[in-house]
Structures are given as structure tokens and as C-alpha cells.
mmCIF file of C-alpha atoms and ligand atoms in Angstrom:
data_model
loop_
_atom_site.group_PDB
_atom_site.id
_atom_site.type_symbol
_atom_site.label_atom_id
_atom_site.label_comp_id
_atom_site.label_asym_id
_atom_site.label_seq_id
_atom_site.Cartn_x
_atom_site.Cartn_y
_atom_site.Cartn_z
ATOM 1 C CA MET A 147 -8.226 -35.064 6.793
ATOM 2 C CA THR A 148 -5.325 -37.959 4.347
ATOM 3 C CA HIS A 149 -2.299 -35.585 4.412
ATOM 4 C CA ARG A 150 -0.380 -36.732 7.387
ATOM 5 C CA ARG A 151 2.482 -37.527 5.806
ATOM 6 C CA GLY A 152 6.022 -36.794 7.112
ATOM 7 C CA TRP A 153 4.162 -35.437 10.977
ATOM 8 C CA LEU A 154 6.988 -37.756 12.566
ATOM 9 C CA VAL A 155 9.373 -35.593 10.772
ATOM 10 C CA VAL A 156 7.360 -32.409 11.418
ATOM 11 C CA VAL A 157 7.500 -32.190 15.816
ATOM 12 C CA ALA A 158 11.406 -33.532 16.461
ATOM 13 C CA ALA A 159 11.795 -29.782 14.671
ATOM 14 C CA TYR A 160 9.706 -27.739 17.824
ATOM 15 C CA ALA A 161 9.781 -26.245 20.428
ATOM 16 C CA ALA A 162 7.756 -27.561 23.404
ATOM 17 C CA ALA A 163 5.985 -25.137 25.736
ATOM 18 C CA GLU A 164 6.356 -25.141 29.842
ATOM 19 C CA PRO A 165 4.536 -28.578 30.841
ATOM 20 C CA GLU A 166 1.053 -28.563 31.106
ATOM 21 C CA GLU A 167 -0.289 -26.368 33.352
ATOM 22 C CA ALA A 168 -4.115 -26.194 34.557
ATOM 23 C CA CYS A 169 -6.078 -23.959 32.981
ATOM 24 C CA THR A 170 -9.704 -22.087 34.589
ATOM 25 C CA PRO A 171 -11.194 -22.037 30.886
ATOM 26 C CA ALA A 172 -12.105 -18.815 29.552
ATOM 27 C CA VAL A 173 -15.797 -17.963 28.194
ATOM 28 C CA LEU A 174 -15.729 -14.816 26.332
ATOM 29 C CA PRO A 175 -19.036 -12.929 26.235
ATOM 30 C CA VAL A 176 -20.814 -12.857 23.162
ATOM 31 C CA LEU A 177 -21.521 -9.583 21.299
ATOM 32 C CA ASP A 178 -23.862 -9.005 18.351
ATOM 33 C CA LEU A 179 -23.093 -6.498 15.265
ATOM 34 C CA ALA A 180 -26.190 -6.105 14.078
ATOM 35 C CA PRO A 181 -26.968 -2.996 14.702
ATOM 36 C CA PHE A 182 -24.285 -1.530 13.228
ATOM 37 C CA ALA A 183 -24.997 -3.017 9.564
ATOM 38 C CA GLY A 184 -28.610 -0.354 10.251
ATOM 39 C CA GLY A 185 -29.236 -0.612 13.655
ATOM 40 C CA ASP A 186 -31.079 2.229 15.506
ATOM 41 C CA ASP A 187 -29.104 4.518 18.727
ATOM 42 C CA ASP A 188 -30.196 2.521 20.791
ATOM 43 C CA ALA A 189 -29.666 -0.479 19.470
ATOM 44 C CA GLN A 190 -26.095 0.372 18.611
ATOM 45 C CA ARG A 191 -25.473 1.627 22.757
ATOM 46 C CA THR A 192 -26.728 -1.075 23.623
ATOM 47 C CA VAL A 193 -23.904 -3.299 22.017
ATOM 48 C CA ALA A 194 -21.087 -0.256 21.841
ATOM 49 C CA ARG A 195 -21.053 -0.768 26.662
ATOM 50 C CA ALA A 196 -21.286 -4.031 26.034
ATOM 51 C CA LEU A 197 -18.362 -3.551 24.365
ATOM 52 C CA ASP A 198 -16.484 -1.257 26.345
ATOM 53 C CA ALA A 199 -16.748 -3.994 29.364
ATOM 54 C CA ALA A 200 -15.726 -6.901 26.804
ATOM 55 C CA CYS A 201 -12.217 -5.229 25.604
ATOM 56 C CA ARG A 202 -11.844 -3.613 28.941
ATOM 57 C CA ASP A 203 -11.665 -7.163 31.318
ATOM 58 C CA HIS A 204 -11.091 -9.435 27.830
ATOM 59 C CA GLY A 205 -9.682 -7.914 25.490
ATOM 60 C CA PHE A 206 -11.319 -10.283 23.215
ATOM 61 C CA VAL A 207 -15.227 -11.552 22.171
ATOM 62 C CA ALA A 208 -17.101 -13.319 20.235
ATOM 63 C CA LEU A 209 -18.720 -11.724 17.567
ATOM 64 C CA ARG A 210 -21.923 -13.193 15.871
ATOM 65 C CA ASN A 211 -23.659 -11.395 12.337
ATOM 66 C CA VAL A 212 -20.066 -9.865 11.551
ATOM 67 C CA GLY A 213 -21.801 -10.878 7.970
ATOM 68 C CA VAL A 214 -19.754 -14.389 7.091
ATOM 69 C CA ASP A 215 -22.995 -16.448 6.669
ATOM 70 C CA ARG A 216 -22.624 -20.698 6.902
ATOM 71 C CA ALA A 217 -22.543 -21.134 2.831
ATOM 72 C CA LEU A 218 -19.211 -18.939 2.384
ATOM 73 C CA LEU A 219 -17.322 -20.173 6.221
ATOM 74 C CA ALA A 220 -17.674 -23.382 4.788
ATOM 75 C CA ALA A 221 -16.398 -22.075 1.709
ATOM 76 C CA ALA A 222 -13.154 -20.808 2.884
ATOM 77 C CA TRP A 223 -12.860 -24.158 5.177
ATOM 78 C CA ASN A 224 -13.208 -26.854 1.904
ATOM 79 C CA ALA A 225 -11.163 -23.173 -0.036
ATOM 80 C CA SER A 226 -8.963 -23.349 2.359
ATOM 81 C CA GLU A 227 -7.746 -27.172 2.587
ATOM 82 C CA ALA A 228 -7.675 -28.303 -0.909
ATOM 83 C CA LEU A 229 -4.418 -25.288 -1.432
ATOM 84 C CA PHE A 230 -2.761 -27.167 1.598
ATOM 85 C CA ALA A 231 -3.106 -29.991 0.759
ATOM 86 C CA LEU A 232 -1.394 -29.249 -2.467
ATOM 87 C CA PRO A 233 2.014 -31.451 -3.016
ATOM 88 C CA GLU A 234 4.819 -29.047 -2.393
ATOM 89 C CA ALA A 235 5.919 -29.314 -5.622
ATOM 90 C CA ALA A 236 2.726 -27.261 -5.861
ATOM 91 C CA LYS A 237 3.108 -24.957 -2.893
ATOM 92 C CA ALA A 238 6.569 -23.656 -4.000
ATOM 93 C CA ARG A 239 5.012 -22.136 -6.962
ATOM 94 C CA LEU A 240 2.910 -19.915 -5.455
ATOM 95 C CA GLU A 241 3.510 -16.133 -4.913
ATOM 96 C CA PRO A 242 6.130 -16.598 -1.708
ATOM 97 C CA TRP A 243 5.057 -14.905 1.336
ATOM 98 C CA ALA A 244 7.646 -11.639 1.026
ATOM 99 C CA ALA A 245 7.707 -8.825 4.137
ATOM 100 C CA ALA A 246 7.756 -6.014 1.076
ATOM 101 C CA THR A 247 3.753 -7.408 0.454
ATOM 102 C CA ASN A 248 3.213 -9.349 3.515
ATOM 103 C CA ARG A 249 0.932 -11.665 0.742
ATOM 104 C CA GLY A 250 1.608 -15.886 -0.661
ATOM 105 C CA TYR A 251 2.580 -18.588 1.158
ATOM 106 C CA SER A 252 4.315 -19.034 3.802
ATOM 107 C CA PRO A 253 5.803 -22.283 4.545
ATOM 108 C CA PRO A 254 5.826 -24.399 7.887
ATOM 109 C CA GLY A 255 9.148 -23.269 10.043
ATOM 110 C CA ARG A 256 9.115 -20.013 8.962
ATOM 111 C CA GLU A 257 7.642 -18.064 11.776
ATOM 112 C CA ARG A 258 8.224 -17.072 15.194
ATOM 113 C CA LEU A 259 5.612 -14.869 16.095
ATOM 114 C CA ASN A 260 7.480 -14.510 20.102
ATOM 115 C CA ALA A 261 10.660 -13.498 18.796
ATOM 116 C CA ARG A 262 12.515 -14.091 22.001
ATOM 117 C CA ARG A 263 11.595 -18.230 21.540
ATOM 118 C CA LYS A 264 15.039 -19.941 19.375
ATOM 119 C CA THR A 265 12.282 -21.916 17.935
ATOM 120 C CA ARG A 266 10.137 -21.646 15.001
ATOM 121 C CA GLU A 267 6.515 -22.793 14.798
ATOM 122 C CA PRO A 268 5.496 -25.571 12.675
ATOM 123 C CA LYS A 269 2.076 -23.708 10.586
ATOM 124 C CA GLU A 270 2.398 -22.660 7.064
ATOM 125 C CA ALA A 271 0.024 -19.466 5.535
ATOM 126 C CA PHE A 272 -1.168 -18.151 3.210
ATOM 127 C CA ASN A 273 -1.851 -14.012 2.885
ATOM 128 C CA VAL A 274 -4.366 -11.871 0.767
ATOM 129 C CA LYS A 275 -4.856 -8.665 0.098
ATOM 130 C CA GLY A 276 -7.208 -6.895 -1.764
ATOM 131 C CA ALA A 277 -5.299 -6.203 -5.182
ATOM 132 C CA GLY A 278 -1.912 -7.653 -5.673
ATOM 133 C CA ASN A 279 -3.168 -11.865 -5.165
ATOM 134 C CA GLN A 280 -2.121 -14.121 -7.200
ATOM 135 C CA TYR A 281 -4.087 -17.478 -7.166
ATOM 136 C CA ASP A 282 -2.840 -19.156 -10.801
ATOM 137 C CA GLU A 283 -1.837 -21.489 -8.470
ATOM 138 C CA ALA A 284 -4.045 -22.223 -6.265
ATOM 139 C CA PRO A 285 -6.730 -24.096 -6.401
ATOM 140 C CA ALA A 286 -9.579 -23.318 -9.090
ATOM 141 C CA GLN A 287 -12.190 -21.868 -5.978
ATOM 142 C CA PHE A 288 -9.393 -19.918 -4.363
ATOM 143 C CA GLY A 289 -9.280 -16.716 -5.355
ATOM 144 C CA ALA A 290 -12.885 -16.098 -5.302
ATOM 145 C CA VAL A 291 -13.861 -17.400 -1.766
ATOM 146 C CA ALA A 292 -10.848 -15.129 -0.325
ATOM 147 C CA ASP A 293 -11.542 -12.355 -2.712
ATOM 148 C CA GLU A 294 -15.378 -12.195 -1.327
ATOM 149 C CA LEU A 295 -14.162 -12.936 2.279
ATOM 150 C CA TRP A 296 -11.965 -10.076 2.170
ATOM 151 C CA ARG A 297 -15.232 -7.856 1.075
ATOM 152 C CA VAL A 298 -17.409 -9.173 4.041
ATOM 153 C CA LEU A 299 -14.591 -9.707 6.283
ATOM 154 C CA VAL A 300 -11.785 -6.784 5.723
ATOM 155 C CA VAL A 301 -14.216 -3.622 3.737
ATOM 156 C CA GLU A 302 -18.123 -4.002 5.677
ATOM 157 C CA ALA A 303 -17.696 -5.641 8.925
ATOM 158 C CA ALA A 304 -14.443 -4.347 10.334
ATOM 159 C CA ASN A 305 -16.049 -0.474 9.608
ATOM 160 C CA ARG A 306 -19.076 -1.527 11.184
ATOM 161 C CA TYR A 307 -16.757 -3.112 13.976
ATOM 162 C CA ALA A 308 -14.828 0.295 13.854
ATOM 163 C CA VAL A 309 -17.769 2.290 14.808
ATOM 164 C CA ALA A 310 -18.764 0.329 17.426
ATOM 165 C CA ALA A 311 -15.263 0.797 18.938
ATOM 166 C CA ALA A 312 -15.561 5.140 18.325
ATOM 167 C CA LEU A 313 -18.849 4.564 20.427
ATOM 168 C CA ALA A 314 -17.527 2.328 22.823
ATOM 169 C CA LEU A 315 -15.471 4.898 24.036
ATOM 170 C CA ASP A 316 -16.400 8.092 23.829
ATOM 171 C CA LEU A 317 -14.580 9.252 19.850
ATOM 172 C CA PRO A 318 -15.905 10.458 17.392
ATOM 173 C CA ARG A 319 -18.384 8.126 15.328
ATOM 174 C CA ASP A 320 -15.194 7.868 12.188
ATOM 175 C CA PHE A 321 -12.268 8.724 14.901
ATOM 176 C CA PHE A 322 -11.090 4.276 13.790
ATOM 177 C CA SER A 323 -12.188 4.428 10.770
ATOM 178 C CA LYS A 324 -11.731 6.985 9.248
ATOM 179 C CA THR A 325 -8.090 5.318 9.077
ATOM 180 C CA LEU A 326 -9.163 2.577 7.348
ATOM 181 C CA GLN A 327 -10.464 3.879 3.673
ATOM 182 C CA GLN A 328 -7.375 1.929 2.170
ATOM 183 C CA LEU A 329 -6.676 -1.060 3.665
ATOM 184 C CA ASP A 330 -3.665 -1.392 2.443
ATOM 185 C CA LEU A 331 -1.242 -3.501 5.412
ATOM 186 C CA CYS A 332 -4.889 -5.414 6.281
ATOM 187 C CA THR A 333 -4.951 -8.868 6.129
ATOM 188 C CA LEU A 334 -6.286 -12.013 5.595
ATOM 189 C CA ARG A 335 -4.161 -15.075 6.641
ATOM 190 C CA PHE A 336 -6.078 -18.827 5.739
ATOM 191 C CA LEU A 337 -4.102 -20.629 8.516
ATOM 192 C CA HIS A 338 -2.738 -23.870 8.719
ATOM 193 C CA TYR A 339 -1.652 -26.273 11.459
ATOM 194 C CA PRO A 340 -0.362 -29.989 10.764
ATOM 195 C CA ALA A 341 -1.017 -31.827 12.966
ATOM 196 C CA LEU A 342 1.069 -33.236 15.728
ATOM 197 C CA PRO A 343 1.693 -36.632 17.050
ATOM 198 C CA PRO A 344 2.337 -37.121 21.221
ATOM 199 C CA SER A 345 5.320 -35.438 22.409
ATOM 200 C CA GLU A 346 7.301 -36.758 25.309
ATOM 201 C CA GLU A 347 8.584 -32.746 26.395
ATOM 202 C CA GLY A 348 5.077 -32.114 26.603
ATOM 203 C CA GLU A 349 3.274 -28.955 25.060
ATOM 204 C CA VAL A 350 4.592 -27.891 22.076
ATOM 205 C CA LEU A 351 3.501 -24.236 20.521
ATOM 206 C CA ARG A 352 1.791 -24.295 17.445
ATOM 207 C CA ALA A 353 1.983 -20.206 17.364
ATOM 208 C CA GLY A 354 4.322 -18.380 19.742
ATOM 209 C CA GLU A 355 3.279 -15.908 22.160
ATOM 210 C CA HIS A 356 2.034 -12.491 20.735
ATOM 211 C CA THR A 357 0.082 -9.895 20.284
ATOM 212 C CA ASP A 358 -1.452 -9.016 17.831
ATOM 213 C CA PHE A 359 -0.238 -5.909 15.729
ATOM 214 C CA GLY A 360 -3.206 -3.540 14.808
ATOM 215 C CA PHE A 361 -6.556 -2.116 14.987
ATOM 216 C CA ALA A 362 -8.384 -5.882 16.130
ATOM 217 C CA THR A 363 -8.326 -9.419 14.269
ATOM 218 C CA PHE A 364 -11.620 -11.754 13.532
ATOM 219 C CA LEU A 365 -10.619 -14.801 13.470
ATOM 220 C CA PHE A 366 -12.642 -17.783 12.579
ATOM 221 C CA ILE A 367 -11.712 -21.857 14.141
ATOM 222 C CA LYS A 368 -12.732 -24.553 11.679
ATOM 223 C CA GLY A 369 -14.739 -26.309 14.350
ATOM 224 C CA GLY A 370 -14.042 -24.492 16.947
ATOM 225 C CA ALA A 371 -10.631 -26.956 17.638
ATOM 226 C CA ALA A 372 -9.389 -26.243 20.973
ATOM 227 C CA GLY A 373 -5.795 -24.782 21.198
ATOM 228 C CA LEU A 374 -6.194 -20.926 21.117
ATOM 229 C CA GLN A 375 -5.066 -19.640 24.964
ATOM 230 C CA MET A 376 -5.248 -15.965 25.998
ATOM 231 C CA LYS A 377 -3.490 -14.733 28.995
ATOM 232 C CA SER A 378 -5.584 -12.283 31.159
ATOM 233 C CA VAL A 379 -5.746 -9.020 30.288
ATOM 234 C CA GLU A 380 -3.617 -6.888 32.368
ATOM 235 C CA GLY A 381 -0.581 -8.439 30.921
ATOM 236 C CA GLY A 382 -0.929 -6.140 28.249
ATOM 237 C CA GLU A 383 1.741 -7.775 25.207
ATOM 238 C CA VAL A 384 4.394 -9.331 26.407
ATOM 239 C CA ARG A 385 7.758 -9.294 27.675
ATOM 240 C CA ALA A 386 9.141 -11.939 30.248
ATOM 241 C CA ASP A 387 6.402 -13.601 31.296
ATOM 242 C CA GLU A 388 5.997 -16.178 29.056
ATOM 243 C CA ALA A 389 4.947 -18.620 32.187
ATOM 244 C CA GLY A 390 2.236 -19.054 33.396
ATOM 245 C CA GLY A 391 -1.751 -18.326 33.858
ATOM 246 C CA TRP A 392 -2.675 -19.706 29.889
ATOM 247 C CA ARG A 393 -6.166 -19.737 29.748
ATOM 248 C CA ASP A 394 -8.453 -22.260 27.125
ATOM 249 C CA VAL A 395 -9.877 -19.709 25.457
ATOM 250 C CA VAL A 396 -13.469 -21.053 24.482
ATOM 251 C CA VAL A 397 -15.551 -20.025 21.325
ATOM 252 C CA PRO A 398 -19.376 -20.616 21.034
ATOM 253 C CA ALA A 399 -19.817 -24.458 20.416
ATOM 254 C CA ASP A 400 -23.354 -24.268 19.228
ATOM 255 C CA ASP A 401 -22.773 -21.707 16.020
ATOM 256 C CA ASP A 402 -19.769 -21.709 14.450
ATOM 257 C CA VAL A 403 -19.998 -18.797 11.822
ATOM 258 C CA VAL A 404 -19.874 -16.348 15.471
ATOM 259 C CA ALA A 405 -16.142 -14.483 14.571
ATOM 260 C CA VAL A 406 -13.391 -14.363 17.919
ATOM 261 C CA VAL A 407 -12.592 -10.377 17.893
ATOM 262 C CA ASN A 408 -9.671 -9.431 19.892
ATOM 263 C CA THR A 409 -7.753 -5.859 20.962
ATOM 264 C CA GLY A 410 -4.373 -4.984 18.754
ATOM 265 C CA ALA A 411 -1.263 -3.586 20.054
ATOM 266 C CA LEU A 412 -2.726 -0.693 18.393
ATOM 267 C CA LEU A 413 -5.864 0.339 19.155
ATOM 268 C CA ALA A 414 -4.058 -0.074 23.350
ATOM 269 C CA ARG A 415 -2.284 2.259 21.970
ATOM 270 C CA TRP A 416 -4.922 4.729 20.629
ATOM 271 C CA THR A 417 -6.894 4.162 23.853
ATOM 272 C CA ASN A 418 -3.870 5.274 25.565
ATOM 273 C CA ASP A 419 -4.156 0.587 27.746
ATOM 274 C CA ARG A 420 -7.617 1.915 28.109
ATOM 275 C CA TRP A 421 -8.353 -1.612 26.056
ATOM 276 C CA ARG A 422 -5.768 -3.896 25.428
ATOM 277 C CA ALA A 423 -3.502 -6.657 23.928
ATOM 278 C CA THR A 424 -4.074 -9.574 25.654
ATOM 279 C CA ALA A 425 -0.761 -12.325 24.257
ATOM 280 C CA HIS A 426 -2.491 -15.251 22.831
ATOM 281 C CA ARG A 427 -1.163 -17.763 21.554
ATOM 282 C CA VAL A 428 -1.927 -22.333 20.377
ATOM 283 C CA VAL A 429 -0.664 -24.741 22.127
ATOM 284 C CA ALA A 430 -1.199 -28.131 21.345
ATOM 285 C CA GLY A 431 -1.686 -31.058 24.726
ATOM 286 C CA SER A 432 1.947 -33.641 24.587
ATOM 287 C CA ALA A 433 -0.814 -35.806 23.764
ATOM 288 C CA GLY A 434 -0.718 -35.081 20.378
ATOM 289 C CA ALA A 435 -2.938 -32.711 18.437
ATOM 290 C CA PRO A 436 -4.845 -33.381 14.848
ATOM 291 C CA GLU A 437 -4.560 -30.537 12.334
ATOM 292 C CA ARG A 438 -5.855 -27.706 12.785
ATOM 293 C CA TYR A 439 -7.800 -24.260 10.227
ATOM 294 C CA ALA A 440 -8.303 -21.157 11.516
ATOM 295 C CA ILE A 441 -9.065 -17.742 9.024
ATOM 296 C CA ALA A 442 -7.734 -14.373 10.214
ATOM 297 C CA ALA A 443 -8.074 -10.836 9.369
ATOM 298 C CA PHE A 444 -5.572 -9.165 10.417
ATOM 299 C CA ILE A 445 -7.053 -5.239 10.362
ATOM 300 C CA ASP A 446 -4.480 -2.867 10.395
ATOM 301 C CA PRO A 447 -4.715 0.951 9.999
ATOM 302 C CA ASP A 448 -3.916 2.098 6.468
ATOM 303 C CA ALA A 449 -0.183 3.222 6.010
ATOM 304 C CA ASP A 450 -0.140 6.724 6.408
ATOM 305 C CA ALA A 451 -2.577 6.369 10.158
ATOM 306 C CA ALA A 452 -0.922 8.475 13.031
ATOM 307 C CA VAL A 453 -1.170 6.347 15.794
ATOM 308 C CA ALA A 454 -0.917 8.698 18.980
ATOM 309 C CA ALA A 455 -3.294 8.450 22.025
ATOM 310 C CA HIS A 456 -6.716 10.480 21.849
ATOM 311 C CA PRO A 457 -6.074 12.815 24.712
ATOM 312 C CA SER A 458 -9.529 12.047 26.106
ATOM 313 C CA PHE A 459 -7.356 9.272 27.731
ATOM 314 C CA GLY A 460 -4.626 11.209 29.411
ATOM 315 C CA ALA A 461 -0.735 11.697 29.182
ATOM 316 C CA SER A 462 0.172 9.448 26.498
ATOM 317 C CA ARG A 463 1.745 6.397 27.716
ATOM 318 C CA TYR A 464 3.409 5.154 24.177
ATOM 319 C CA PRO A 465 5.047 7.632 21.927
ATOM 320 C CA PRO A 466 3.275 8.568 17.937
ATOM 321 C CA THR A 467 3.969 6.105 14.838
ATOM 322 C CA THR A 468 2.172 5.182 12.106
ATOM 323 C CA GLY A 469 -0.193 1.687 10.648
ATOM 324 C CA LEU A 470 2.645 1.462 8.975
ATOM 325 C CA ALA A 471 5.794 2.244 10.665
ATOM 326 C CA PHE A 472 4.053 -0.148 12.833
ATOM 327 C CA LEU A 473 3.363 -2.747 11.477
ATOM 328 C CA ARG A 474 6.740 -3.614 9.809
ATOM 329 C CA MET A 475 8.670 -3.195 13.260
ATOM 330 C CA LYS A 476 6.379 -6.406 14.508
ATOM 331 C CA LEU A 477 6.826 -8.369 11.042
ATOM 332 C CA ASP A 478 10.682 -7.976 10.984
ATOM 333 C CA GLU A 479 10.360 -8.851 14.774
ATOM 334 C CA ALA A 480 8.180 -12.686 13.343
ATOM 335 C CA ASN A 481 10.152 -12.976 10.483
ATOM 336 C CA ALA A 482 13.385 -12.236 11.555
HETATM 337 O O1 LIG B 53 -4.940 -19.874 14.970
HETATM 338 C C1 LIG B 53 -5.715 -19.329 16.046
HETATM 339 O O2 LIG B 53 -6.082 -20.299 17.000
HETATM 340 C C2 LIG B 53 -5.131 -18.275 16.229
HETATM 341 C C3 LIG B 53 -4.068 -17.611 14.902
HETATM 342 C C4 LIG B 53 -3.231 -16.419 16.431
HETATM 343 O O3 LIG B 53 -3.101 -15.897 16.681
HETATM 344 C C5 LIG B 53 -2.684 -15.006 14.566
HETATM 345 O O4 LIG B 53 -2.590 -15.577 13.852
HETATM 346 O O5 LIG B 53 -2.627 -14.175 15.085
HETATM 347 FE FE1 LIG B 54 -3.317 -13.593 17.077
#
């Protein structure tokens, strides 16, 4: 909490979102992934039915028992704080983020998740992949914690969720998990949103309006910090309607190992929009905001995985694509 040097300088350059509006909070349905780590068929079917309802109604769920325990999550927040507290000169020695790898450090002011916004976002991030991570310049414990989170979330939880989703959608059990074998496009992302002072121009966008790109995202928010907002699921992918209809996402406060899981755009394509990718963003109110940490595991289908609507969902609304073609297009938009 001592790293607020320079925040006045930072905020002046970033966009005001729309004027503040009263919003009804979105309380996420809470589901339990435990039956997919060895439960019986009935328990799995019960969760799958609830998952289908939640994904059709919201596109966001709160998920218990994804495999991250309190000790691992605490270690992850410590590692993340230590990384983002490095002096700028040390951050400059981290592997720089590059589109070709989607790995490494991305400094404040580089991204805009909504390509139609003129201004960029004050967040910084460090992306980890399944191989090739360069931890030499990161704090001592960072690499071990990041690799363990990768194993738990990307290797294990994602595959369990893939089976739950297939069951929920009446698809063959391995329909999604067979596209999560290489895990070459998945990304574990440590996010830091620097503190913001009061703003005379209203709300400040900390992460622009977007839908996630891939299969699904597992998100942890340190201390359940405010800021994440979502639209209604009917909106689908963000088009020209950034204003209006935003709701604060409420994560159950009693249990900070709950993951927020949301549907990505490729899963929407596979299901021909039975499940949609819900637009979301991160904002800070005009009164300013403390710094905020989050960790996102973006679960993306393998580079060579073909993505086309399953025939059981009717005539496809989308042209077929592949994991790689779609992710490249989305990353190019966010970094252009
Ligand atoms: O920090 C958050 O709460 C959400 C971040 C997010 O939506 C993203 O990085 O895709
Ligand atoms: Fe997102």
C-alpha cells in the first residue's frame, strides 16, 4: 500500500467513462466445481444443470472449489504485490509483453480492451504461459507461485470446467476438453490497477468494455475489491453501446477463494449463443480508488482447434474459426 508515488501524474492521461449512474448490483449465482474432481454422476448433473441456467442468464458465475486454496491464493497476492512494487528500472528488465508470445510485462498505458476508445488504460499486467517464462528478474517466489497457479487453474480446473460445460450443454463429455490439450494459447495474467485520485470528470475506466476472447476466464479479485461491472447477457459482445446498463458484479464476500468465471467469445460461437460472452469492464468512481489486484486465467482453445457451432444449436451465426486466428485478431485489436 506504499506504492502510490506518481498517481496524480498517471490519472490525468486516462479517459473518463460515462457519468455515474445508479446501478443494481449483479449478485452472481454460486456453484461448486468439486463434483468434477471425482464426484458421482448425479452430483455432476445437478451442477451442470445449474451451470447451464447461470450461463444462459448471466454469462458469469461464482465458482467454489476450483482447486486454489487460501494458502496458494495468499502466496499469489504476495508474489503479485512484490512484482508490481519493483522499481521501474527493474520492471524494464522483465520480459516485455509481445503479441507473438502473449507473455511478459505490459506497462501502464499500453492496452485498451475496447478498441473504439481513444484512450489507454492505467493498469499494468504480467502474463505467464505454460512454457518459456522468464522469471530471473521477478521477485524470488514469483515463478514458483505462478507455475503452481498455472497447474491448478489452467491444467486442472479448466479441464474440469470443460467437462461441466459439455455436460451442461448436452455435448460429448470431451467436446471442449479435447481442445484444451496443448494449452498453448491459455494465459495466466497478474493485474495491477494503480490507485486513482478523485477525478473531476466522473468515473475512470480501469479496463475498457470488452468480452473475453476464448473458452472461459477464471478471475480472482484481491479482497473482493469493487470495480468490475457487467452488462446483461443479452447484450452479447460489445458493439457501439458502451453507455448504460452496467451493474456492479458482487462476489460472495465470505469466501475469497471463490473464482469469478465468465464465458468467452469462442464458447459463445461453439454454442451458437446459447451461452453468450457478457460484456464487462473495470471502473473507478469519481471519488478515486485504492490500488486493486486481480489474477485472471484465460482459458483459450488450442491454436489448431477448430471452432464452429455444434449442429445441435442450429444453423451457425458465425463463420468457423480456429483458436489461433481468433485470439490473434482480438489481441491485435486491444494492442493496436
Ligand atoms: O480485474 C478485473 O476484475 C477484470 C479484468 C478483466 O476483465 C480482464 O482482464 O479481462
Ligand atoms: Fe475480461
